[in-house]
Amino acid sequence: MYKIAKENLTALFQKIAAEQELYLPVRNEGQVNFAAWSEDAQVDIDTLKTVKSPKDAFFPQSETLYTCVRDGKKISIEPEALKEQDFVVFGMRACDVRGVEVLDKVFLVDPLDTFYAARRDHGTIVALACHEPEETCFCKVFGIDAADPAADVATWMIGEDLYWKPLTEKGEALTKAVADLLTEDAAADEAVEKEKEAIHNIIEQLPYTHLSLEGWNGDVLMEKFEDPLWDELYKPCLACGTCTFVCPTCQCYDIKDYDAGKNGVQRYRCWDSCMYSDFTMMAHGNNRKSQKERFRQRFMHKLVYFPANNDGMYSCVGCGRCVEKCPESLNIVKVIKAFAKQGGEK
Ligand code: SF4
Ligand code: SF4
């Protein structure tokens, strides 16, 4: 285990950024989001949750896939280059790291998403333990430990020091690259264990920590799908899509063409939302015709369909962003609670 003084973090960022791209939480116009590091970036690793999750680092909000260029009668198709530059994402929280594992289950299976795979190959994740989890957090419900993030490097900010523990080969390589800024600390394990205990104590007291997922496991698909509760639950939903855009695990996208004039026609993909009425619109129309069906899809996917196809892994990580951002206070906690109440639980 290593450590580095908080006052030397800028030197650490400079060192990393000299060799590879670096993304980390940056404050801009009152919001904190992951962005590329620069000398004048207002780095903010104290804010617990960025507004958007850091999934953009691996699955950007918008990216060109290829460009069609016409030269007289000849049309050529030029695929967009895959990511070749190594990069580091610093300061991801444990829930967002699990979010990337969820995306892996979608994009790293057959047929492989080569754009995503190249970013995963070149990206190193340095995770930061949550010093003070907030009321909207419920990652423990999904077996995630906010005090002990599983990434390439796990870090803990304790007082005026950042403690640093490499966990994978990529993590070891990054540690070696910045070794002259890190010092080994014999007392580090003790300090980190104490910090973990303090974090666990906070987590135990959070209002949604003990949310029960009982009733969402096993052969419940049709029972949940047909439940009349959806008839009421969906009603306040404005179909704004905010919940899907801030979510670290939502992975719906659309593919569109953009006429860039003399630069050709660019085919690009961009995030989309299952909450939108034109999502997956086909020539015959849309499979999910009502907002109730679209609303149900989002939660059934996270709590039933995804785990059924991925060895029980839920595609919610309890980050609480939808809890904070939905303008109608509709969210996955409300859905889970509504079903639990119906089953006679508290
Ligand atoms: S659940 Fe809330 S955030 Fe999501 S689409 Fe509906 S109104 Fe918007
Ligand atoms: S559904 Fe909500 S709480 Fe769950 S991962 Fe997405 S934004 Fe976070």
PDB file of N, CA, C and O in Angstrom, residues 160-212:
ATOM      1  N   GLU A 160      -5.371  14.187   4.983  1.00  0.00           N
ATOM      2  CA  GLU A 160      -4.608  14.921   3.967  1.00  0.00           C
ATOM      3  C   GLU A 160      -3.805  13.995   3.054  1.00  0.00           C
ATOM      4  O   GLU A 160      -2.910  14.446   2.334  1.00  0.00           O
ATOM      5  N   ASP A 161      -4.144  12.683   3.105  1.00  0.00           N
ATOM      6  CA  ASP A 161      -3.405  11.723   2.273  1.00  0.00           C
ATOM      7  C   ASP A 161      -4.343  10.870   1.422  1.00  0.00           C
ATOM      8  O   ASP A 161      -5.448  10.521   1.854  1.00  0.00           O
ATOM      9  N   LEU A 162      -3.860  10.538   0.250  1.00  0.00           N
ATOM     10  CA  LEU A 162      -4.566   9.585  -0.601  1.00  0.00           C
ATOM     11  C   LEU A 162      -3.802   8.258  -0.516  1.00  0.00           C
ATOM     12  O   LEU A 162      -2.608   8.203  -0.838  1.00  0.00           O
ATOM     13  N   TYR A 163      -4.492   7.216  -0.071  1.00  0.00           N
ATOM     14  CA  TYR A 163      -3.875   5.889   0.018  1.00  0.00           C
ATOM     15  C   TYR A 163      -4.154   5.137  -1.276  1.00  0.00           C
ATOM     16  O   TYR A 163      -5.264   5.218  -1.821  1.00  0.00           O
ATOM     17  N   TRP A 164      -3.187   4.398  -1.756  1.00  0.00           N
ATOM     18  CA  TRP A 164      -3.181   3.878  -3.130  1.00  0.00           C
ATOM     19  C   TRP A 164      -2.822   2.395  -3.121  1.00  0.00           C
ATOM     20  O   TRP A 164      -1.745   2.014  -2.645  1.00  0.00           O
ATOM     21  N   LYS A 165      -3.725   1.561  -3.665  1.00  0.00           N
ATOM     22  CA  LYS A 165      -3.454   0.120  -3.658  1.00  0.00           C
ATOM     23  C   LYS A 165      -3.724  -0.467  -5.054  1.00  0.00           C
ATOM     24  O   LYS A 165      -4.885  -0.541  -5.485  1.00  0.00           O
ATOM     25  N   PRO A 166      -2.671  -0.893  -5.769  1.00  0.00           N
ATOM     26  CA  PRO A 166      -2.890  -1.514  -7.086  1.00  0.00           C
ATOM     27  C   PRO A 166      -3.511  -2.893  -6.921  1.00  0.00           C
ATOM     28  O   PRO A 166      -3.141  -3.644  -6.016  1.00  0.00           O
ATOM     29  N   LEU A 167      -4.457  -3.222  -7.801  1.00  0.00           N
ATOM     30  CA  LEU A 167      -5.154  -4.501  -7.672  1.00  0.00           C
ATOM     31  C   LEU A 167      -5.026  -5.389  -8.911  1.00  0.00           C
ATOM     32  O   LEU A 167      -5.382  -6.563  -8.860  1.00  0.00           O
ATOM     33  N   THR A 168      -4.598  -4.812 -10.023  1.00  0.00           N
ATOM     34  CA  THR A 168      -4.493  -5.595 -11.263  1.00  0.00           C
ATOM     35  C   THR A 168      -3.152  -5.278 -11.937  1.00  0.00           C
ATOM     36  O   THR A 168      -2.429  -4.374 -11.491  1.00  0.00           O
ATOM     37  N   GLU A 169      -2.888  -5.984 -13.039  1.00  0.00           N
ATOM     38  CA  GLU A 169      -1.653  -5.709 -13.789  1.00  0.00           C
ATOM     39  C   GLU A 169      -1.613  -4.262 -14.285  1.00  0.00           C
ATOM     40  O   GLU A 169      -0.597  -3.584 -14.223  1.00  0.00           O
ATOM     41  N   LYS A 170      -2.762  -3.802 -14.796  1.00  0.00           N
ATOM     42  CA  LYS A 170      -2.824  -2.407 -15.256  1.00  0.00           C
ATOM     43  C   LYS A 170      -2.554  -1.450 -14.097  1.00  0.00           C
ATOM     44  O   LYS A 170      -1.886  -0.432 -14.246  1.00  0.00           O
ATOM     45  N   GLY A 171      -3.086  -1.806 -12.956  1.00  0.00           N
ATOM     46  CA  GLY A 171      -2.889  -0.978 -11.758  1.00  0.00           C
ATOM     47  C   GLY A 171      -1.426  -0.961 -11.339  1.00  0.00           C
ATOM     48  O   GLY A 171      -0.885   0.084 -10.949  1.00  0.00           O
ATOM     49  N   GLU A 172      -0.779  -2.122 -11.434  1.00  0.00           N
ATOM     50  CA  GLU A 172       0.657  -2.213 -11.088  1.00  0.00           C
ATOM     51  C   GLU A 172       1.471  -1.356 -12.058  1.00  0.00           C
ATOM     52  O   GLU A 172       2.400  -0.661 -11.659  1.00  0.00           O
ATOM     53  N   ALA A 173       1.093  -1.401 -13.348  1.00  0.00           N
ATOM     54  CA  ALA A 173       1.846  -0.638 -14.357  1.00  0.00           C
ATOM     55  C   ALA A 173       1.724   0.865 -14.091  1.00  0.00           C
ATOM     56  O   ALA A 173       2.707   1.607 -14.176  1.00  0.00           O
ATOM     57  N   LEU A 174       0.510   1.299 -13.754  1.00  0.00           N
ATOM     58  CA  LEU A 174       0.323   2.723 -13.470  1.00  0.00           C
ATOM     59  C   LEU A 174       1.089   3.118 -12.208  1.00  0.00           C
ATOM     60  O   LEU A 174       1.723   4.183 -12.138  1.00  0.00           O
ATOM     61  N   THR A 175       1.053   2.240 -11.221  1.00  0.00           N
ATOM     62  CA  THR A 175       1.759   2.511  -9.963  1.00  0.00           C
ATOM     63  C   THR A 175       3.260   2.685 -10.229  1.00  0.00           C
ATOM     64  O   THR A 175       3.903   3.584  -9.683  1.00  0.00           O
ATOM     65  N   LYS A 176       3.786   1.816 -11.093  1.00  0.00           N
ATOM     66  CA  LYS A 176       5.216   1.889 -11.443  1.00  0.00           C
ATOM     67  C   LYS A 176       5.516   3.230 -12.138  1.00  0.00           C
ATOM     68  O   LYS A 176       6.531   3.877 -11.868  1.00  0.00           O
ATOM     69  N   ALA A 177       4.574   3.639 -12.991  1.00  0.00           N
ATOM     70  CA  ALA A 177       4.794   4.878 -13.759  1.00  0.00           C
ATOM     71  C   ALA A 177       4.810   6.127 -12.875  1.00  0.00           C
ATOM     72  O   ALA A 177       5.415   7.140 -13.241  1.00  0.00           O
ATOM     73  N   VAL A 178       4.124   6.059 -11.741  1.00  0.00           N
ATOM     74  CA  VAL A 178       4.082   7.253 -10.866  1.00  0.00           C
ATOM     75  C   VAL A 178       4.809   6.994  -9.535  1.00  0.00           C
ATOM     76  O   VAL A 178       4.634   7.735  -8.568  1.00  0.00           O
ATOM     77  N   ALA A 179       5.631   5.944  -9.524  1.00  0.00           N
ATOM     78  CA  ALA A 179       6.253   5.480  -8.280  1.00  0.00           C
ATOM     79  C   ALA A 179       7.021   6.573  -7.533  1.00  0.00           C
ATOM     80  O   ALA A 179       7.018   6.603  -6.297  1.00  0.00           O
ATOM     81  N   ASP A 180       7.665   7.484  -8.274  1.00  0.00           N
ATOM     82  CA  ASP A 180       8.479   8.484  -7.564  1.00  0.00           C
ATOM     83  C   ASP A 180       7.628   9.490  -6.783  1.00  0.00           C
ATOM     84  O   ASP A 180       8.151  10.261  -5.977  1.00  0.00           O
ATOM     85  N   LEU A 181       6.311   9.471  -6.986  1.00  0.00           N
ATOM     86  CA  LEU A 181       5.438  10.376  -6.226  1.00  0.00           C
ATOM     87  C   LEU A 181       4.755   9.662  -5.055  1.00  0.00           C
ATOM     88  O   LEU A 181       4.102  10.287  -4.223  1.00  0.00           O
ATOM     89  N   LEU A 182       4.878   8.335  -5.034  1.00  0.00           N
ATOM     90  CA  LEU A 182       4.207   7.559  -3.982  1.00  0.00           C
ATOM     91  C   LEU A 182       5.226   7.137  -2.925  1.00  0.00           C
ATOM     92  O   LEU A 182       6.389   6.899  -3.249  1.00  0.00           O
ATOM     93  N   THR A 183       4.752   7.027  -1.696  1.00  0.00           N
ATOM     94  CA  THR A 183       5.648   6.492  -0.661  1.00  0.00           C
ATOM     95  C   THR A 183       4.979   5.280  -0.033  1.00  0.00           C
ATOM     96  O   THR A 183       3.753   5.248   0.112  1.00  0.00           O
ATOM     97  N   GLU A 184       5.777   4.281   0.308  1.00  0.00           N
ATOM     98  CA  GLU A 184       5.203   3.109   0.985  1.00  0.00           C
ATOM     99  C   GLU A 184       4.954   3.491   2.441  1.00  0.00           C
ATOM    100  O   GLU A 184       5.719   4.250   3.022  1.00  0.00           O
ATOM    101  N   ASP A 185       3.870   2.968   2.983  1.00  0.00           N
ATOM    102  CA  ASP A 185       3.527   3.352   4.340  1.00  0.00           C
ATOM    103  C   ASP A 185       3.128   2.103   5.133  1.00  0.00           C
ATOM    104  O   ASP A 185       2.115   1.460   4.847  1.00  0.00           O
ATOM    105  N   ALA A 186       3.928   1.780   6.138  1.00  0.00           N
ATOM    106  CA  ALA A 186       3.692   0.572   6.932  1.00  0.00           C
ATOM    107  C   ALA A 186       2.382   0.671   7.705  1.00  0.00           C
ATOM    108  O   ALA A 186       1.725  -0.341   7.995  1.00  0.00           O
ATOM    109  N   ALA A 187       1.970   1.891   8.028  1.00  0.00           N
ATOM    110  CA  ALA A 187       0.748   2.059   8.832  1.00  0.00           C
ATOM    111  C   ALA A 187      -0.503   2.208   7.962  1.00  0.00           C
ATOM    112  O   ALA A 187      -1.610   2.425   8.471  1.00  0.00           O
ATOM    113  N   ALA A 188      -0.310   2.088   6.650  1.00  0.00           N
ATOM    114  CA  ALA A 188      -1.423   2.361   5.731  1.00  0.00           C
ATOM    115  C   ALA A 188      -2.593   1.395   5.927  1.00  0.00           C
ATOM    116  O   ALA A 188      -3.757   1.808   5.959  1.00  0.00           O
ATOM    117  N   ASP A 189      -2.274   0.097   6.052  1.00  0.00           N
ATOM    118  CA  ASP A 189      -3.353  -0.892   6.170  1.00  0.00           C
ATOM    119  C   ASP A 189      -4.268  -0.558   7.339  1.00  0.00           C
ATOM    120  O   ASP A 189      -5.487  -0.639   7.235  1.00  0.00           O
ATOM    121  N   GLU A 190      -3.655  -0.184   8.426  1.00  0.00           N
ATOM    122  CA  GLU A 190      -4.446   0.128   9.628  1.00  0.00           C
ATOM    123  C   GLU A 190      -5.346   1.341   9.382  1.00  0.00           C
ATOM    124  O   GLU A 190      -6.534   1.345   9.709  1.00  0.00           O
ATOM    125  N   ALA A 191      -4.770   2.368   8.750  1.00  0.00           N
ATOM    126  CA  ALA A 191      -5.547   3.594   8.467  1.00  0.00           C
ATOM    127  C   ALA A 191      -6.709   3.288   7.535  1.00  0.00           C
ATOM    128  O   ALA A 191      -7.843   3.765   7.745  1.00  0.00           O
ATOM    129  N   VAL A 192      -6.441   2.459   6.529  1.00  0.00           N
ATOM    130  CA  VAL A 192      -7.498   2.140   5.552  1.00  0.00           C
ATOM    131  C   VAL A 192      -8.581   1.274   6.203  1.00  0.00           C
ATOM    132  O   VAL A 192      -9.781   1.473   5.957  1.00  0.00           O
ATOM    133  N   GLU A 193      -8.178   0.321   7.023  1.00  0.00           N
ATOM    134  CA  GLU A 193      -9.186  -0.528   7.699  1.00  0.00           C
ATOM    135  C   GLU A 193     -10.097   0.324   8.584  1.00  0.00           C
ATOM    136  O   GLU A 193     -11.306   0.103   8.646  1.00  0.00           O
ATOM    137  N   LYS A 194      -9.511   1.304   9.241  1.00  0.00           N
ATOM    138  CA  LYS A 194     -10.295   2.196  10.109  1.00  0.00           C
ATOM    139  C   LYS A 194     -11.286   3.008   9.259  1.00  0.00           C
ATOM    140  O   LYS A 194     -12.447   3.201   9.623  1.00  0.00           O
ATOM    141  N   GLU A 195     -10.796   3.478   8.127  1.00  0.00           N
ATOM    142  CA  GLU A 195     -11.634   4.251   7.197  1.00  0.00           C
ATOM    143  C   GLU A 195     -12.792   3.378   6.681  1.00  0.00           C
ATOM    144  O   GLU A 195     -13.948   3.816   6.626  1.00  0.00           O
ATOM    145  N   LYS A 196     -12.489   2.136   6.342  1.00  0.00           N
ATOM    146  CA  LYS A 196     -13.531   1.238   5.831  1.00  0.00           C
ATOM    147  C   LYS A 196     -14.613   1.040   6.892  1.00  0.00           C
ATOM    148  O   LYS A 196     -15.810   1.056   6.595  1.00  0.00           O
ATOM    149  N   GLU A 197     -14.165   0.864   8.115  1.00  0.00           N
ATOM    150  CA  GLU A 197     -15.121   0.650   9.205  1.00  0.00           C
ATOM    151  C   GLU A 197     -16.038   1.864   9.356  1.00  0.00           C
ATOM    152  O   GLU A 197     -17.252   1.735   9.506  1.00  0.00           O
ATOM    153  N   ALA A 198     -15.434   3.054   9.277  1.00  0.00           N
ATOM    154  CA  ALA A 198     -16.225   4.298   9.402  1.00  0.00           C
ATOM    155  C   ALA A 198     -17.232   4.402   8.256  1.00  0.00           C
ATOM    156  O   ALA A 198     -18.398   4.784   8.455  1.00  0.00           O
ATOM    157  N   ILE A 199     -16.788   4.040   7.053  1.00  0.00           N
ATOM    158  CA  ILE A 199     -17.695   4.101   5.892  1.00  0.00           C
ATOM    159  C   ILE A 199     -18.840   3.097   6.074  1.00  0.00           C
ATOM    160  O   ILE A 199     -20.015   3.411   5.848  1.00  0.00           O
ATOM    161  N   HIS A 200     -18.486   1.877   6.506  1.00  0.00           N
ATOM    162  CA  HIS A 200     -19.529   0.853   6.711  1.00  0.00           C
ATOM    163  C   HIS A 200     -20.557   1.325   7.745  1.00  0.00           C
ATOM    164  O   HIS A 200     -21.751   1.054   7.605  1.00  0.00           O
ATOM    165  N   ASN A 201     -20.089   1.999   8.758  1.00  0.00           N
ATOM    166  CA  ASN A 201     -21.018   2.496   9.786  1.00  0.00           C
ATOM    167  C   ASN A 201     -21.998   3.496   9.191  1.00  0.00           C
ATOM    168  O   ASN A 201     -23.186   3.500   9.530  1.00  0.00           O
ATOM    169  N   ILE A 202     -21.505   4.357   8.309  1.00  0.00           N
ATOM    170  CA  ILE A 202     -22.401   5.326   7.657  1.00  0.00           C
ATOM    171  C   ILE A 202     -23.406   4.579   6.785  1.00  0.00           C
ATOM    172  O   ILE A 202     -24.615   4.837   6.830  1.00  0.00           O
ATOM    173  N   ILE A 203     -22.890   3.624   6.008  1.00  0.00           N
ATOM    174  CA  ILE A 203     -23.765   2.890   5.073  1.00  0.00           C
ATOM    175  C   ILE A 203     -24.919   2.216   5.825  1.00  0.00           C
ATOM    176  O   ILE A 203     -26.071   2.237   5.374  1.00  0.00           O
ATOM    177  N   GLU A 204     -24.607   1.636   6.969  1.00  0.00           N
ATOM    178  CA  GLU A 204     -25.653   0.924   7.731  1.00  0.00           C
ATOM    179  C   GLU A 204     -26.798   1.848   8.128  1.00  0.00           C
ATOM    180  O   GLU A 204     -27.914   1.399   8.360  1.00  0.00           O
ATOM    181  N   GLN A 205     -26.493   3.143   8.215  1.00  0.00           N
ATOM    182  CA  GLN A 205     -27.540   4.067   8.672  1.00  0.00           C
ATOM    183  C   GLN A 205     -28.297   4.759   7.536  1.00  0.00           C
ATOM    184  O   GLN A 205     -29.200   5.548   7.776  1.00  0.00           O
ATOM    185  N   LEU A 206     -27.925   4.470   6.314  1.00  0.00           N
ATOM    186  CA  LEU A 206     -28.582   5.144   5.192  1.00  0.00           C
ATOM    187  C   LEU A 206     -30.003   4.582   4.990  1.00  0.00           C
ATOM    188  O   LEU A 206     -30.234   3.399   5.203  1.00  0.00           O
ATOM    189  N   PRO A 207     -30.932   5.431   4.580  1.00  0.00           N
ATOM    190  CA  PRO A 207     -32.331   5.008   4.526  1.00  0.00           C
ATOM    191  C   PRO A 207     -32.654   3.855   3.572  1.00  0.00           C
ATOM    192  O   PRO A 207     -33.578   3.102   3.829  1.00  0.00           O
ATOM    193  N   TYR A 208     -31.881   3.699   2.478  1.00  0.00           N
ATOM    194  CA  TYR A 208     -32.232   2.634   1.511  1.00  0.00           C
ATOM    195  C   TYR A 208     -31.306   1.423   1.580  1.00  0.00           C
ATOM    196  O   TYR A 208     -31.425   0.495   0.785  1.00  0.00           O
ATOM    197  N   THR A 209     -30.371   1.436   2.519  1.00  0.00           N
ATOM    198  CA  THR A 209     -29.388   0.350   2.602  1.00  0.00           C
ATOM    199  C   THR A 209     -30.034  -1.018   2.755  1.00  0.00           C
ATOM    200  O   THR A 209     -29.525  -2.009   2.241  1.00  0.00           O
ATOM    201  N   HIS A 210     -31.148  -1.079   3.463  1.00  0.00           N
ATOM    202  CA  HIS A 210     -31.744  -2.385   3.755  1.00  0.00           C
ATOM    203  C   HIS A 210     -32.961  -2.691   2.888  1.00  0.00           C
ATOM    204  O   HIS A 210     -33.787  -3.538   3.233  1.00  0.00           O
ATOM    205  N   LEU A 211     -33.013  -1.999   1.772  1.00  0.00           N
ATOM    206  CA  LEU A 211     -34.053  -2.269   0.784  1.00  0.00           C
ATOM    207  C   LEU A 211     -33.987  -3.758   0.407  1.00  0.00           C
ATOM    208  O   LEU A 211     -32.906  -4.274   0.160  1.00  0.00           O
ATOM    209  N   SER A 212     -35.144  -4.406   0.367  1.00  0.00           N
ATOM    210  CA  SER A 212     -35.117  -5.843   0.064  1.00  0.00           C
ATOM    211  C   SER A 212     -35.445  -6.106  -1.413  1.00  0.00           C
ATOM    212  O   SER A 212     -36.401  -5.552  -1.948  1.00  0.00           O
TER     213      SER A 212
END
